[in-house]
mmCIF file of C-alpha atoms in Angstrom:
data_model
loop_
_atom_site.group_PDB
_atom_site.id
_atom_site.type_symbol
_atom_site.label_atom_id
_atom_site.label_comp_id
_atom_site.label_asym_id
_atom_site.label_seq_id
_atom_site.Cartn_x
_atom_site.Cartn_y
_atom_site.Cartn_z
ATOM 1 C CA GLY A 9 -78.289 131.879 55.555
ATOM 2 C CA ALA A 10 -81.573 131.249 57.806
ATOM 3 C CA VAL A 11 -84.154 130.106 55.998
ATOM 4 C CA VAL A 12 -87.577 129.835 57.981
ATOM 5 C CA SER A 13 -90.434 128.107 54.919
ATOM 6 C CA GLN A 14 -94.176 129.125 55.311
ATOM 7 C CA HIS A 15 -96.810 127.555 54.004
ATOM 8 C CA PRO A 16 -99.065 127.916 52.461
ATOM 9 C CA SER A 17 -98.160 130.905 50.558
ATOM 10 C CA ARG A 18 -102.118 131.433 49.528
ATOM 11 C CA VAL A 19 -105.282 129.783 50.743
ATOM 12 C CA ILE A 20 -108.527 130.574 50.135
ATOM 13 C CA CYS A 21 -111.308 129.263 52.558
ATOM 14 C CA LYS A 22 -114.827 129.158 53.055
ATOM 15 C CA SER A 23 -116.190 131.902 56.053
ATOM 16 C CA GLY A 24 -116.433 129.742 59.296
ATOM 17 C CA THR A 25 -113.933 127.123 58.636
ATOM 18 C CA SER A 26 -110.508 126.907 60.315
ATOM 19 C CA VAL A 27 -107.020 127.686 58.362
ATOM 20 C CA LYS A 28 -103.532 126.691 59.551
ATOM 21 C CA ILE A 29 -100.620 128.742 58.361
ATOM 22 C CA GLU A 30 -97.541 126.480 59.389
ATOM 23 C CA CYS A 31 -93.846 128.253 59.871
ATOM 24 C CA ARG A 32 -90.239 125.930 59.900
ATOM 25 C CA SER A 33 -87.230 127.221 60.952
ATOM 26 C CA LEU A 34 -85.006 124.990 58.141
ATOM 27 C CA ASP A 35 -81.488 125.523 59.331
ATOM 28 C CA PHE A 36 -81.714 126.557 62.857
ATOM 29 C CA GLN A 37 -83.634 126.780 65.851
ATOM 30 C CA ALA A 38 -85.833 129.330 66.463
ATOM 31 C CA THR A 39 -86.104 129.789 70.634
ATOM 32 C CA THR A 40 -88.786 132.679 69.736
ATOM 33 C CA MET A 41 -91.363 132.583 66.906
ATOM 34 C CA PHE A 42 -93.543 136.029 65.815
ATOM 35 C CA TRP A 43 -96.639 136.321 64.009
ATOM 36 C CA TYR A 44 -97.789 139.458 61.898
ATOM 37 C CA ARG A 45 -100.454 140.579 60.121
ATOM 38 C CA GLN A 46 -100.213 142.720 57.512
ATOM 39 C CA PHE A 47 -102.369 145.498 55.842
ATOM 40 C CA PRO A 48 -102.184 146.227 52.195
ATOM 41 C CA LYS A 49 -99.464 148.984 52.101
ATOM 42 C CA GLN A 50 -99.447 149.162 55.954
ATOM 43 C CA SER A 51 -96.514 147.833 58.213
ATOM 44 C CA LEU A 52 -96.405 145.266 59.992
ATOM 45 C CA MET A 53 -98.910 144.452 62.773
ATOM 46 C CA LEU A 54 -97.800 141.907 65.831
ATOM 47 C CA MET A 55 -100.159 139.680 66.590
ATOM 48 C CA ALA A 56 -97.935 137.570 69.057
ATOM 49 C CA THR A 57 -95.085 135.956 70.372
ATOM 50 C CA SER A 58 -94.193 132.508 70.908
ATOM 51 C CA ASN A 59 -91.783 130.639 72.768
ATOM 52 C CA GLU A 60 -91.009 126.621 72.310
ATOM 53 C CA GLY A 61 -92.828 124.912 74.866
ATOM 54 C CA SER A 62 -94.806 127.846 76.589
ATOM 55 C CA LYS A 63 -98.366 129.704 75.757
ATOM 56 C CA ALA A 64 -98.036 132.468 72.959
ATOM 57 C CA THR A 65 -98.134 136.080 74.134
ATOM 58 C CA TYR A 66 -100.545 138.039 72.086
ATOM 59 C CA GLU A 67 -100.313 141.657 71.690
ATOM 60 C CA GLN A 68 -103.830 143.795 72.961
ATOM 61 C CA GLY A 69 -106.273 143.283 70.710
ATOM 62 C CA VAL A 70 -105.575 140.714 69.268
ATOM 63 C CA GLU A 71 -108.088 137.753 70.044
ATOM 64 C CA LYS A 72 -106.253 134.568 71.129
ATOM 65 C CA ASP A 73 -109.405 132.003 71.380
ATOM 66 C CA LYS A 74 -109.541 132.876 67.172
ATOM 67 C CA PHE A 75 -105.339 133.030 66.713
ATOM 68 C CA LEU A 76 -104.455 129.512 68.305
ATOM 69 C CA ILE A 77 -100.939 129.254 68.461
ATOM 70 C CA ASN A 78 -99.029 126.255 68.900
ATOM 71 C CA HIS A 79 -95.062 126.303 69.066
ATOM 72 C CA ALA A 80 -94.460 122.700 69.962
ATOM 73 C CA SER A 81 -91.049 122.507 68.854
ATOM 74 C CA LEU A 82 -88.012 124.735 68.122
ATOM 75 C CA THR A 83 -88.291 124.519 64.488
ATOM 76 C CA LEU A 84 -92.053 124.609 63.390
ATOM 77 C CA SER A 85 -95.068 127.111 64.498
ATOM 78 C CA THR A 86 -98.442 126.882 63.634
ATOM 79 C CA LEU A 87 -101.533 129.658 63.762
ATOM 80 C CA THR A 88 -104.746 128.371 63.310
ATOM 81 C CA VAL A 89 -107.122 131.064 62.534
ATOM 82 C CA THR A 90 -110.629 129.600 63.520
ATOM 83 C CA SER A 91 -114.087 130.447 62.321
ATOM 84 C CA ALA A 92 -112.466 132.664 59.955
ATOM 85 C CA HIS A 93 -114.415 135.654 58.789
ATOM 86 C CA PRO A 94 -113.755 137.991 55.570
ATOM 87 C CA GLU A 95 -112.346 140.580 57.935
ATOM 88 C CA ASP A 96 -109.797 137.924 58.706
ATOM 89 C CA SER A 97 -108.570 138.394 55.386
ATOM 90 C CA SER A 98 -104.938 139.244 55.271
ATOM 91 C CA PHE A 99 -101.117 138.636 54.597
ATOM 92 C CA TYR A 100 -100.161 136.607 57.585
ATOM 93 C CA ILE A 101 -96.061 136.327 58.329
ATOM 94 C CA CYS A 102 -94.148 134.662 60.347
ATOM 95 C CA SER A 103 -90.621 135.529 62.026
ATOM 96 C CA ALA A 104 -88.353 133.126 63.614
ATOM 97 C CA ARG A 105 -85.457 134.402 66.180
ATOM 98 C CA ASP A 106 -82.360 132.442 67.386
ATOM 99 C CA TRP A 107 -79.597 134.329 70.026
ATOM 100 C CA VAL A 108 -77.494 134.631 67.045
ATOM 101 C CA LEU A 109 -78.482 135.130 63.744
ATOM 102 C CA GLY A 110 -81.708 137.843 64.589
ATOM 103 C CA TYR A 111 -84.340 137.661 62.741
ATOM 104 C CA THR A 112 -86.074 135.673 59.697
ATOM 105 C CA PHE A 113 -88.783 136.159 58.359
ATOM 106 C CA GLY A 114 -90.936 133.365 56.083
ATOM 107 C CA SER A 115 -92.367 134.221 52.499
ATOM 108 C CA GLY A 116 -96.003 135.172 54.149
ATOM 109 C CA THR A 117 -99.274 133.798 53.858
ATOM 110 C CA ARG A 118 -101.952 135.360 51.746
ATOM 111 C CA LEU A 119 -105.475 134.227 53.070
ATOM 112 C CA THR A 120 -108.655 135.085 51.807
ATOM 113 C CA VAL A 121 -112.091 134.210 53.265
ATOM 114 C CA VAL A 122 -114.969 133.770 51.045
ATOM 115 C CA ALA B 12 -91.277 152.769 75.158
ATOM 116 C CA GLN B 13 -89.113 152.385 72.013
ATOM 117 C CA SER B 14 -91.022 153.687 68.165
ATOM 118 C CA VAL B 15 -89.393 154.488 65.091
ATOM 119 C CA THR B 16 -90.041 157.341 62.743
ATOM 120 C CA GLN B 17 -89.552 156.767 58.914
ATOM 121 C CA LEU B 18 -90.108 160.158 57.465
ATOM 122 C CA GLY B 19 -91.715 159.996 53.805
ATOM 123 C CA SER B 20 -94.243 157.326 53.161
ATOM 124 C CA HIS B 21 -92.955 157.490 49.433
ATOM 125 C CA VAL B 22 -89.961 158.418 48.041
ATOM 126 C CA SER B 23 -88.930 158.081 44.316
ATOM 127 C CA VAL B 24 -85.643 158.326 42.681
ATOM 128 C CA SER B 25 -84.050 158.360 38.839
ATOM 129 C CA GLU B 26 -82.071 155.387 38.003
ATOM 130 C CA GLY B 27 -78.404 155.843 39.184
ATOM 131 C CA ALA B 28 -79.550 158.605 41.516
ATOM 132 C CA LEU B 29 -78.489 158.419 45.830
ATOM 133 C CA VAL B 30 -81.332 156.714 47.237
ATOM 134 C CA LEU B 31 -81.661 158.270 50.863
ATOM 135 C CA LEU B 32 -84.324 156.317 53.427
ATOM 136 C CA ARG B 33 -84.843 158.342 56.607
ATOM 137 C CA CYS B 34 -85.353 156.316 59.600
ATOM 138 C CA ASN B 35 -85.408 157.822 63.512
ATOM 139 C CA TYR B 36 -85.934 155.972 66.693
ATOM 140 C CA SER B 37 -86.208 156.202 70.281
ATOM 141 C CA SER B 38 -85.559 153.976 72.938
ATOM 142 C CA SER B 39 -84.339 154.465 76.848
ATOM 143 C CA VAL B 40 -82.065 151.101 76.494
ATOM 144 C CA PRO B 41 -78.902 151.184 73.633
ATOM 145 C CA PRO B 42 -81.198 149.722 70.592
ATOM 146 C CA TYR B 43 -80.850 147.124 67.675
ATOM 147 C CA LEU B 44 -81.680 148.951 64.695
ATOM 148 C CA PHE B 45 -82.830 146.875 61.194
ATOM 149 C CA TRP B 46 -83.625 147.723 57.791
ATOM 150 C CA TYR B 47 -85.748 145.686 55.809
ATOM 151 C CA VAL B 48 -86.880 145.274 52.137
ATOM 152 C CA GLN B 49 -90.169 143.580 50.720
ATOM 153 C CA TYR B 50 -91.206 143.191 47.282
ATOM 154 C CA PRO B 51 -95.126 142.118 46.799
ATOM 155 C CA ASN B 52 -96.495 140.178 48.196
ATOM 156 C CA GLN B 53 -93.152 138.391 49.632
ATOM 157 C CA GLY B 54 -91.691 138.072 53.290
ATOM 158 C CA LEU B 55 -89.093 140.673 54.628
ATOM 159 C CA GLN B 56 -86.041 140.450 53.563
ATOM 160 C CA LEU B 57 -83.039 141.765 56.041
ATOM 161 C CA LEU B 58 -80.970 144.320 54.377
ATOM 162 C CA LEU B 59 -78.162 145.543 57.629
ATOM 163 C CA LYS B 60 -78.743 145.350 61.121
ATOM 164 C CA TYR B 61 -76.981 147.858 63.294
ATOM 165 C CA THR B 62 -75.777 145.717 67.256
ATOM 166 C CA SER B 63 -73.550 148.275 68.480
ATOM 167 C CA ALA B 64 -70.507 147.061 66.269
ATOM 168 C CA ALA B 65 -69.368 149.647 63.972
ATOM 169 C CA THR B 66 -71.409 152.773 63.339
ATOM 170 C CA LEU B 67 -71.676 152.700 59.240
ATOM 171 C CA VAL B 68 -73.011 149.152 58.341
ATOM 172 C CA LYS B 69 -72.801 147.836 55.370
ATOM 173 C CA GLY B 70 -75.752 145.628 53.881
ATOM 174 C CA ILE B 71 -76.753 143.416 50.852
ATOM 175 C CA ASN B 72 -77.561 144.861 47.303
ATOM 176 C CA GLY B 73 -75.081 147.929 47.975
ATOM 177 C CA PHE B 74 -76.629 149.328 50.759
ATOM 178 C CA GLU B 75 -75.327 151.157 53.969
ATOM 179 C CA ALA B 76 -76.795 152.685 56.658
ATOM 180 C CA GLU B 77 -74.946 154.606 59.476
ATOM 181 C CA PHE B 78 -76.297 154.811 63.643
ATOM 182 C CA LYS B 79 -75.847 158.096 64.603
ATOM 183 C CA LYS B 80 -76.577 158.190 68.828
ATOM 184 C CA SER B 81 -76.417 162.039 68.584
ATOM 185 C CA GLU B 82 -79.589 162.132 66.041
ATOM 186 C CA THR B 83 -81.242 158.777 67.072
ATOM 187 C CA SER B 84 -81.101 157.847 62.952
ATOM 188 C CA PHE B 85 -79.986 154.904 61.264
ATOM 189 C CA HIS B 86 -81.017 156.205 57.448
ATOM 190 C CA LEU B 87 -80.480 154.151 54.506
ATOM 191 C CA THR B 88 -78.555 155.193 51.534
ATOM 192 C CA LYS B 89 -77.545 153.681 48.437
ATOM 193 C CA PRO B 90 -75.204 155.342 46.057
ATOM 194 C CA SER B 91 -76.791 154.483 42.847
ATOM 195 C CA ALA B 92 -80.295 153.371 42.728
ATOM 196 C CA HIS B 93 -81.454 150.094 40.539
ATOM 197 C CA MET B 94 -84.715 149.720 39.246
ATOM 198 C CA SER B 95 -84.908 146.306 40.808
ATOM 199 C CA ASP B 96 -84.572 148.220 44.217
ATOM 200 C CA ALA B 97 -88.363 149.661 43.878
ATOM 201 C CA ALA B 98 -89.886 147.867 47.076
ATOM 202 C CA GLU B 99 -91.530 148.794 50.583
ATOM 203 C CA TYR B 100 -88.290 149.360 52.815
ATOM 204 C CA PHE B 101 -88.935 149.180 56.895
ATOM 205 C CA CYS B 102 -86.967 150.017 59.852
ATOM 206 C CA ALA B 103 -87.182 148.727 62.821
ATOM 207 C CA VAL B 104 -85.561 148.977 66.328
ATOM 208 C CA SER B 105 -85.355 146.198 69.145
ATOM 209 C CA GLU B 106 -84.304 146.195 72.458
ATOM 210 C CA SER B 107 -80.643 145.087 73.291
ATOM 211 C CA ALA B 108 -81.154 142.927 75.970
ATOM 212 C CA GLY B 109 -83.891 140.928 77.617
ATOM 213 C CA ASN B 110 -85.615 137.703 76.227
ATOM 214 C CA ASN B 111 -88.617 138.423 73.722
ATOM 215 C CA ARG B 112 -86.687 141.251 72.585
ATOM 216 C CA LYS B 113 -89.766 142.182 69.628
ATOM 217 C CA LEU B 114 -88.776 144.197 66.769
ATOM 218 C CA ILE B 115 -90.888 147.794 66.873
ATOM 219 C CA TRP B 116 -91.444 149.014 63.236
ATOM 220 C CA GLY B 117 -91.827 152.093 61.586
ATOM 221 C CA LEU B 118 -94.583 152.369 58.430
ATOM 222 C CA GLY B 119 -92.755 151.894 56.338
ATOM 223 C CA THR B 120 -91.339 153.691 52.822
ATOM 224 C CA SER B 121 -92.364 152.870 49.031
ATOM 225 C CA LEU B 122 -89.303 153.235 47.112
ATOM 226 C CA ALA B 123 -89.948 154.395 43.364
ATOM 227 C CA VAL B 124 -87.236 154.304 40.999
ATOM 228 C CA ASN B 125 -87.704 155.508 37.624
ATOM 229 C CA PRO B 126 -85.904 155.012 34.179
#
């Protein structure tokens, strides 16, 4: 079946630094990738939708200059949290979609900003 | 606009008992419907999906769901709960057409299975 690899699974960083999270579709080409944020015991909050080779579409209230998304190829999307602060600590999940398989999720990244 | 309502944020069943997790949706276009399961600190795994074919959908791990248009429901069931079924379950809906077709999520239902 379709597999999406997300790295790192956990990261701890200092306030003010930037963190990059990678999301790769391993055995299919993802036409669209989605980035979510999930707070403890809550549902997923869509942050942005990205299509390969074009700018990401951000959801209302999500700072595009803080959460940089790059979708340079059909198999790779990255989310960079810039100038991270403790309030950015969260669980981030990517999802890749192709026209046949539907939506496949990465295993998530637990970001802790100290 | 589409929306998803999951009735019951917490459901507790005994091992071997029927599991019923409720999901109702609203959509102005024919929907695609999904159930996902999430274990602690992990991503989401697809249990099953409805994409306008058979209304009774069978998924992994013995789960199934029935699409009822008249009731705008897509409830998830499993005849006999297992301890390993304890997890968070999310229902989601997407449009059946359009380029981006993002998922709209329910708030989730936490399933506890008691021995």
